[in-house]
PDB file of C-alpha atoms in Angstrom:
ATOM      1  CA  MET A   1      80.147  68.327  -7.553  1.00 89.00           C
ATOM      2  CA  ILE A   2      80.093  71.339  -9.977  1.00 92.00           C
ATOM      3  CA  HIS A   3      83.533  73.435  -8.972  1.00 95.00           C
ATOM      4  CA  ILE A   4      82.426  76.419 -11.361  1.00 97.00           C
ATOM      5  CA  LYS A   5      79.794  79.095 -11.461  1.00 97.00           C
ATOM      6  CA  TYR A   6      77.158  78.056 -13.859  1.00 97.00           C
ATOM      7  CA  ARG A   7      73.265  78.211 -14.871  1.00 97.00           C
ATOM      8  CA  LEU A   8      70.473  76.071 -16.655  1.00 96.00           C
ATOM      9  CA  ASN A   9      69.071  77.086 -19.727  1.00 96.00           C
ATOM     10  CA  LYS A  10      67.234  75.791 -22.795  1.00 97.00           C
ATOM     11  CA  SER A  11      69.849  73.705 -25.069  1.00 93.00           C
ATOM     12  CA  VAL A  12      69.804  73.653 -28.394  1.00 90.00           C
ATOM     13  CA  ASN A  13      71.138  69.898 -28.319  1.00 81.00           C
ATOM     14  CA  HIS A  14      68.859  68.764 -25.709  1.00 80.00           C
ATOM     15  CA  GLY A  15      65.924  70.366 -23.497  1.00 87.00           C
ATOM     16  CA  ILE A  16      67.943  72.088 -20.654  1.00 93.00           C
ATOM     17  CA  GLY A  17      71.621  72.515 -20.579  1.00 95.00           C
ATOM     18  CA  LEU A  18      74.354  73.267 -18.272  1.00 96.00           C
ATOM     19  CA  PHE A  19      76.185  76.293 -19.120  1.00 98.00           C
ATOM     20  CA  ALA A  20      79.250  78.073 -17.903  1.00 98.00           C
ATOM     21  CA  ASP A  21      78.614  81.274 -16.120  1.00 98.00           C
ATOM     22  CA  GLU A  22      82.216  82.287 -16.267  1.00 98.00           C
ATOM     23  CA  ASN A  23      84.961  82.144 -18.427  1.00 98.00           C
ATOM     24  CA  LEU A  24      87.067  78.533 -18.121  1.00 98.00           C
ATOM     25  CA  LYS A  25      90.453  77.581 -18.939  1.00 98.00           C
ATOM     26  CA  GLN A  26      91.370  74.725 -21.141  1.00 98.00           C
ATOM     27  CA  GLY A  27      92.172  71.833 -18.783  1.00 96.00           C
ATOM     28  CA  GLN A  28      90.209  73.610 -15.785  1.00 97.00           C
ATOM     29  CA  LEU A  29      88.652  71.101 -13.325  1.00 96.00           C
ATOM     30  CA  LEU A  30      84.790  71.453 -13.694  1.00 96.00           C
ATOM     31  CA  TYR A  31      83.491  68.663 -11.956  1.00 93.00           C
ATOM     32  CA  THR A  32      84.223  65.664  -9.535  1.00 92.00           C
ATOM     33  CA  ASP A  33      82.266  63.157  -8.074  1.00 84.00           C
ATOM     34  CA  SER A  34      80.798  63.354  -4.669  1.00 84.00           C
ATOM     35  CA  PRO A  35      79.813  60.431  -2.230  1.00 80.00           C
ATOM     36  CA  LEU A  36      76.463  62.531  -1.497  1.00 81.00           C
ATOM     37  CA  LEU A  37      75.646  63.695  -4.638  1.00 78.00           C
ATOM     38  CA  ASP A  38      76.132  60.401  -6.799  1.00 82.00           C
ATOM     39  CA  VAL A  39      74.725  56.946  -6.134  1.00 86.00           C
ATOM     40  CA  ASN A  40      75.798  53.622  -7.273  1.00 87.00           C
ATOM     41  CA  ILE A  41      73.386  51.076  -7.844  1.00 90.00           C
ATOM     42  CA  THR A  42      73.915  47.389  -7.965  1.00 94.00           C
ATOM     43  CA  GLN A  43      72.739  44.978 -10.619  1.00 93.00           C
ATOM     44  CA  ALA A  44      70.541  43.402  -7.829  1.00 94.00           C
ATOM     45  CA  GLN A  45      69.092  46.672  -6.398  1.00 95.00           C
ATOM     46  CA  PHE A  46      68.524  47.917  -9.996  1.00 94.00           C
ATOM     47  CA  ASP A  47      66.642  44.558 -10.999  1.00 95.00           C
ATOM     48  CA  SER A  48      64.520  44.972  -7.833  1.00 96.00           C
ATOM     49  CA  LEU A  49      63.223  48.524  -9.142  1.00 95.00           C
ATOM     50  CA  SER A  50      59.802  49.211 -10.903  1.00 96.00           C
ATOM     51  CA  ASP A  51      60.028  49.631 -14.603  1.00 95.00           C
ATOM     52  CA  LYS A  52      59.542  53.454 -14.226  1.00 94.00           C
ATOM     53  CA  GLU A  53      61.965  53.783 -11.806  1.00 93.00           C
ATOM     54  CA  LYS A  54      64.485  51.704 -14.088  1.00 92.00           C
ATOM     55  CA  ASP A  55      63.246  54.114 -16.987  1.00 89.00           C
ATOM     56  CA  GLU A  56      64.768  56.934 -14.532  1.00 87.00           C
ATOM     57  CA  ILE A  57      67.976  55.470 -13.896  1.00 89.00           C
ATOM     58  CA  ARG A  58      68.426  54.409 -17.400  1.00 85.00           C
ATOM     59  CA  TRP A  59      67.653  58.217 -18.679  1.00 80.00           C
ATOM     60  CA  TRP A  60      69.541  60.113 -16.080  1.00 82.00           C
ATOM     61  CA  GLY A  61      72.218  57.588 -15.287  1.00 81.00           C
ATOM     62  CA  PHE A  62      74.331  54.559 -17.096  1.00 79.00           C
ATOM     63  CA  LYS A  63      75.797  51.540 -16.212  1.00 83.00           C
ATOM     64  CA  ILE A  64      79.450  50.853 -15.680  1.00 80.00           C
ATOM     65  CA  GLU A  65      79.719  47.631 -17.095  1.00 80.00           C
ATOM     66  CA  ASP A  66      83.051  46.611 -15.953  1.00 81.00           C
ATOM     67  CA  GLU A  67      81.953  47.394 -12.271  1.00 83.00           C
ATOM     68  CA  GLY A  68      78.294  46.067 -13.113  1.00 87.00           C
ATOM     69  CA  ILE A  69      76.776  48.739 -11.198  1.00 87.00           C
ATOM     70  CA  TRP A  70      74.240  51.640 -12.589  1.00 90.00           C
ATOM     71  CA  HIS A  71      75.505  55.300 -11.459  1.00 84.00           C
ATOM     72  CA  VAL A  72      73.601  58.389 -11.163  1.00 85.00           C
ATOM     73  CA  ASP A  73      74.294  61.963 -10.662  1.00 81.00           C
ATOM     74  CA  PHE A  74      71.951  63.994  -8.328  1.00 81.00           C
ATOM     75  CA  ASP A  75      73.746  67.139  -8.733  1.00 84.00           C
ATOM     76  CA  VAL A  76      73.504  69.697 -11.862  1.00 90.00           C
ATOM     77  CA  SER A  77      75.985  67.522 -13.833  1.00 88.00           C
ATOM     78  CA  LYS A  78      73.319  65.545 -15.007  1.00 86.00           C
ATOM     79  CA  PHE A  79      72.369  68.354 -17.481  1.00 92.00           C
ATOM     80  CA  ILE A  80      75.502  68.171 -19.041  1.00 93.00           C
ATOM     81  CA  ASN A  81      74.269  67.238 -22.789  1.00 91.00           C
ATOM     82  CA  HIS A  82      75.972  64.938 -25.256  1.00 91.00           C
ATOM     83  CA  SER A  83      77.943  66.092 -28.144  1.00 93.00           C
ATOM     84  CA  TYR A  84      80.519  64.955 -30.680  1.00 93.00           C
ATOM     85  CA  GLU A  85      82.683  68.248 -30.257  1.00 95.00           C
ATOM     86  CA  PRO A  86      82.142  68.491 -26.450  1.00 97.00           C
ATOM     87  CA  THR A  87      83.463  71.096 -24.162  1.00 97.00           C
ATOM     88  CA  VAL A  88      83.981  69.045 -21.241  1.00 97.00           C
ATOM     89  CA  THR A  89      86.020  65.517 -21.253  1.00 96.00           C
ATOM     90  CA  GLN A  90      87.007  62.982 -18.391  1.00 91.00           C
ATOM     91  CA  ASP A  91      90.601  63.362 -17.453  1.00 92.00           C
ATOM     92  CA  SER A  92      92.052  60.136 -18.179  1.00 86.00           C
ATOM     93  CA  GLU A  93      94.664  60.385 -15.341  1.00 89.00           C
ATOM     94  CA  HIS A  94      91.574  59.702 -12.856  1.00 85.00           C
ATOM     95  CA  LYS A  95      89.476  56.741 -12.248  1.00 79.00           C
ATOM     96  CA  ASP A  96      86.372  58.507 -11.004  1.00 79.00           C
ATOM     97  CA  ALA A  97      84.670  61.287 -12.274  1.00 83.00           C
ATOM     98  CA  TYR A  98      87.009  64.334 -13.093  1.00 90.00           C
ATOM     99  CA  LEU A  99      85.952  66.464 -16.245  1.00 94.00           C
ATOM    100  CA  VAL A 100      87.834  69.198 -17.250  1.00 97.00           C
ATOM    101  CA  ALA A 101      87.508  72.006 -20.369  1.00 98.00           C
ATOM    102  CA  THR A 102      88.790  70.586 -23.607  1.00 97.00           C
ATOM    103  CA  ARG A 103      89.418  73.885 -24.567  1.00 98.00           C
ATOM    104  CA  ASP A 104      88.806  77.696 -23.463  1.00 98.00           C
ATOM    105  CA  ILE A 105      85.222  78.368 -22.718  1.00 98.00           C
ATOM    106  CA  GLN A 106      83.574  81.622 -22.842  1.00 98.00           C
ATOM    107  CA  LYS A 107      80.478  82.642 -20.347  1.00 98.00           C
ATOM    108  CA  GLY A 108      77.598  81.501 -21.715  1.00 98.00           C
ATOM    109  CA  GLU A 109      78.701  78.184 -23.764  1.00 97.00           C
ATOM    110  CA  GLU A 110      77.161  74.959 -22.941  1.00 97.00           C
ATOM    111  CA  LEU A 111      78.945  72.719 -21.405  1.00 97.00           C
ATOM    112  CA  THR A 112      78.781  69.238 -23.262  1.00 96.00           C
ATOM    113  CA  GLN A 113      80.252  65.760 -23.028  1.00 94.00           C
ATOM    114  CA  ASN A 114      80.962  63.102 -25.704  1.00 93.00           C
ATOM    115  CA  TYR A 115      78.552  60.260 -24.011  1.00 88.00           C
ATOM    116  CA  LEU A 116      80.918  57.419 -25.705  1.00 89.00           C
ATOM    117  CA  GLU A 117      83.314  58.052 -23.150  1.00 89.00           C
ATOM    118  CA  PHE A 118      81.170  56.346 -20.562  1.00 81.00           C
ATOM    119  CA  GLU A 119      78.390  54.694 -22.827  1.00 81.00           C
ATOM    120  CA  SER A 120      78.123  52.512 -25.911  1.00 82.00           C
ATOM    121  CA  ALA A 121      76.488  53.557 -29.177  1.00 86.00           C
ATOM    122  CA  ASN A 122      73.603  51.201 -28.595  1.00 85.00           C
ATOM    123  CA  ASP A 123      73.117  52.965 -24.972  1.00 80.00           C
ATOM    124  CA  LEU A 124      72.963  56.280 -27.299  1.00 82.00           C
ATOM    125  CA  ALA A 125      70.714  55.018 -29.723  1.00 84.00           C
ATOM    126  CA  ARG A 126      68.276  53.878 -26.803  1.00 80.00           C
ATOM    127  CA  ARG A 127      68.492  57.658 -25.834  1.00 76.00           C
ATOM    128  CA  GLY A 128      67.645  58.577 -29.213  1.00 82.00           C
ATOM    129  CA  ILE A 129      71.076  60.347 -30.200  1.00 83.00           C
ATOM    130  CA  PRO A 130      71.948  59.385 -33.821  1.00 82.00           C
ATOM    131  CA  SER A 131      75.672  58.155 -34.194  1.00 79.00           C
ATOM    132  CA  LYS A 132      78.185  59.751 -35.811  1.00 75.00           C
TER     133      LYS A 132
END
């Protein structure tokens, strides 16, 4: 669940992005997971899907290897694009998704996260994201 004012807009990073619609402070909470808006799919459930459905899960979600599940967000957090210089990061003090600002963010800036926090370099390559 997004805890800030936001807007969706064209991104220079990739397609559509999520943008702050208010000024944010470093460390400010931006997002937590929601049992109603986040879905975890077992590997067996994933395997039972059509190829098209699997592609959707791979594009919009990611696999949590150590838990053997696929995770998909069904809120606007899925529009947080990748960046090697992210504006948001996972707070390491929380096991579940808990995104905070990496620095002060001005209204109108795109919210980005380094996907290497939850995916491998190979996963990024499959998404067409070049390694750094």
